[in-house]
XYZ file of C-alpha atoms in Angstrom:
199
model
C 43.130 92.139 15.475
C 42.523 91.059 19.032
C 39.425 89.379 20.282
C 36.873 91.596 21.888
C 38.054 91.504 25.451
C 35.838 93.945 27.240
C 33.862 92.243 29.906
C 30.556 93.528 30.964
C 32.394 96.042 33.141
C 30.121 97.423 35.774
C 27.176 95.665 34.177
C 25.435 93.210 36.394
C 23.158 90.638 34.921
C 19.463 90.416 35.665
C 18.385 86.829 35.645
C 14.887 85.535 35.746
C 15.120 84.493 39.337
C 12.655 81.702 39.963
C 14.062 80.462 43.231
C 12.735 81.231 46.678
C 15.677 83.609 46.958
C 14.504 85.940 44.183
C 14.020 88.856 46.556
C 17.571 88.484 47.896
C 18.915 88.406 44.342
C 16.903 91.495 43.407
C 18.104 93.359 46.525
C 21.672 92.514 45.534
C 21.055 93.705 41.981
C 19.525 96.995 43.123
C 22.438 97.520 45.516
C 25.072 96.789 42.849
C 23.392 99.082 40.346
C 23.422 101.893 42.921
C 27.089 101.279 43.765
C 26.458 99.610 47.140
C 28.674 96.610 46.483
C 28.903 95.607 50.162
C 25.157 94.943 50.206
C 25.302 93.214 46.827
C 28.023 90.921 48.145
C 26.022 90.226 51.315
C 22.949 89.276 49.275
C 24.641 87.342 46.480
C 27.354 85.329 48.244
C 24.945 83.023 50.134
C 22.913 82.516 46.960
C 26.057 81.798 44.941
C 27.248 79.290 47.529
C 23.863 77.559 47.254
C 24.335 77.227 43.487
C 22.392 80.234 42.134
C 23.954 80.782 38.690
C 22.909 84.435 38.458
C 24.512 85.274 41.778
C 27.619 83.311 40.766
C 27.933 85.210 37.484
C 27.529 88.550 39.227
C 30.112 87.670 41.878
C 32.405 86.867 38.977
C 31.846 90.384 37.632
C 32.547 91.914 41.065
C 35.832 90.030 41.481
C 36.798 90.609 37.859
C 36.342 94.360 38.160
C 37.266 94.833 41.837
C 33.845 96.206 42.709
C 33.315 96.012 46.462
C 36.032 93.379 46.736
C 39.739 93.222 46.049
C 40.165 92.447 42.354
C 40.923 88.738 42.150
C 40.870 87.075 38.744
C 41.186 83.577 40.180
C 38.080 84.183 42.296
C 36.305 85.654 39.253
C 37.158 82.515 37.265
C 35.798 80.327 40.061
C 32.409 82.072 40.051
C 32.207 82.441 36.278
C 32.971 78.738 35.824
C 30.258 77.668 38.260
C 27.695 79.813 36.448
C 29.003 78.916 32.981
C 28.737 75.203 33.682
C 25.055 75.802 34.444
C 24.637 77.381 31.009
C 24.716 81.065 31.977
C 25.613 82.726 28.690
C 27.168 85.884 30.158
C 29.414 83.807 32.403
C 30.421 81.625 29.450
C 31.338 84.703 27.441
C 33.254 86.327 30.312
C 35.100 83.077 31.003
C 36.118 83.030 27.334
C 37.431 86.574 27.684
C 39.379 85.634 30.825
C 41.055 82.697 29.047
C 41.758 84.845 26.006
C 43.516 87.442 28.160
C 45.112 84.991 30.609
C 43.814 86.718 33.734
C 43.700 84.404 36.733
C 44.415 81.454 34.449
C 47.073 80.449 31.984
C 46.245 82.071 28.662
C 44.517 79.391 26.610
C 42.945 80.306 23.276
C 41.423 76.845 22.818
C 39.639 77.160 26.158
C 38.502 80.678 25.212
C 37.057 79.322 21.958
C 35.222 76.586 23.880
C 33.437 79.130 26.076
C 32.803 81.574 23.215
C 31.272 78.739 21.218
C 28.931 77.774 24.072
C 27.785 81.386 24.412
C 27.489 81.792 20.624
C 25.272 78.713 20.437
C 22.880 80.505 22.786
C 22.689 83.485 20.441
C 25.117 85.782 22.290
C 26.243 88.246 19.618
C 29.539 89.313 21.226
C 30.637 85.672 21.453
C 29.614 85.179 17.827
C 31.730 88.183 16.875
C 34.697 86.751 18.765
C 34.333 83.479 16.880
C 34.507 85.506 13.669
C 37.803 86.958 14.874
C 39.050 83.532 15.943
C 38.436 82.059 12.487
C 39.677 85.129 10.644
C 43.068 85.027 12.349
C 43.344 81.329 13.234
C 43.423 81.685 17.036
C 43.676 78.011 18.132
C 41.633 76.949 15.089
C 42.466 76.653 11.417
C 42.106 80.016 9.730
C 38.860 79.915 7.756
C 37.360 82.910 5.942
C 34.063 81.107 5.357
C 33.495 80.443 9.057
C 34.743 83.888 9.958
C 32.325 85.552 7.535
C 29.526 83.292 8.764
C 30.037 84.263 12.434
C 30.430 87.959 11.650
C 27.233 87.793 9.619
C 25.363 86.060 12.459
C 26.634 88.511 15.066
C 25.603 91.395 12.832
C 22.133 89.909 12.376
C 21.912 89.642 16.169
C 22.631 93.340 16.579
C 26.387 93.578 17.110
C 27.167 96.412 14.697
C 30.962 96.073 14.695
C 30.507 92.661 13.086
C 29.240 94.026 9.803
C 32.448 96.058 9.396
C 34.624 92.983 9.974
C 32.396 90.869 7.706
C 32.682 93.411 4.902
C 36.455 93.614 5.361
C 36.979 89.864 5.201
C 34.689 89.701 2.164
C 37.344 91.627 0.223
C 39.575 88.539 0.593
C 36.891 86.127 -0.650
C 35.388 85.181 -4.002
C 31.727 85.955 -4.606
C 31.043 82.193 -4.570
C 32.669 81.925 -1.117
C 30.667 84.895 0.157
C 27.435 83.267 -1.056
C 28.441 80.016 0.613
C 29.236 81.811 3.903
C 25.871 83.580 3.786
C 24.107 80.267 3.214
C 26.048 78.755 6.126
C 24.907 81.626 8.361
C 21.276 80.990 7.424
C 21.605 77.285 8.159
C 23.339 77.992 11.458
C 20.690 80.454 12.612
C 17.741 78.356 11.427
C 19.148 75.310 13.257
C 19.273 77.231 16.560
C 23.093 77.412 16.263
C 23.455 73.624 16.172
C 24.576 73.263 12.521
C 27.267 75.920 12.237
C 29.981 74.426 10.116
C 31.517 72.142 12.728
């Protein structure tokens, strides 16, 4: 089972733009959504260079997918990292995917887990699902059915339907006591705002 590796292909992120450049960001978003990537690039690049995390994340998507620019994973990583370091959950998730796949960077599962974990702690269901996979198969972590079940359960509760299938499958390898413990761990994790999640 591989980690979920689909990026938000063609999906650009709408951020609550509070800066004076909100209109430029919105023009870029409207352009990207209509397929006018040249205008999106023109609007977002100056914002990204000034540190706007939303523009940085969306430039990452453009370079990752080759939309309006030559596909360049190293450039995608650059923009994702800048946005991810500012706490942008979508950029954190996409950076995790990039490290998992080794596109534009040396493949590094531990680095992928780091970024998935940061996104998961913000409630991002696809990152939570990927952590379930990581713990189920021991990708750069010790294999742990309890943590795997916990993350699948959390991702399912947050609306990622594929997670419930994986959770139910891993449950067949667990005792009923372990399943109860994993469910309790999921409740604690969610009620703590993803701060007390078994690590």
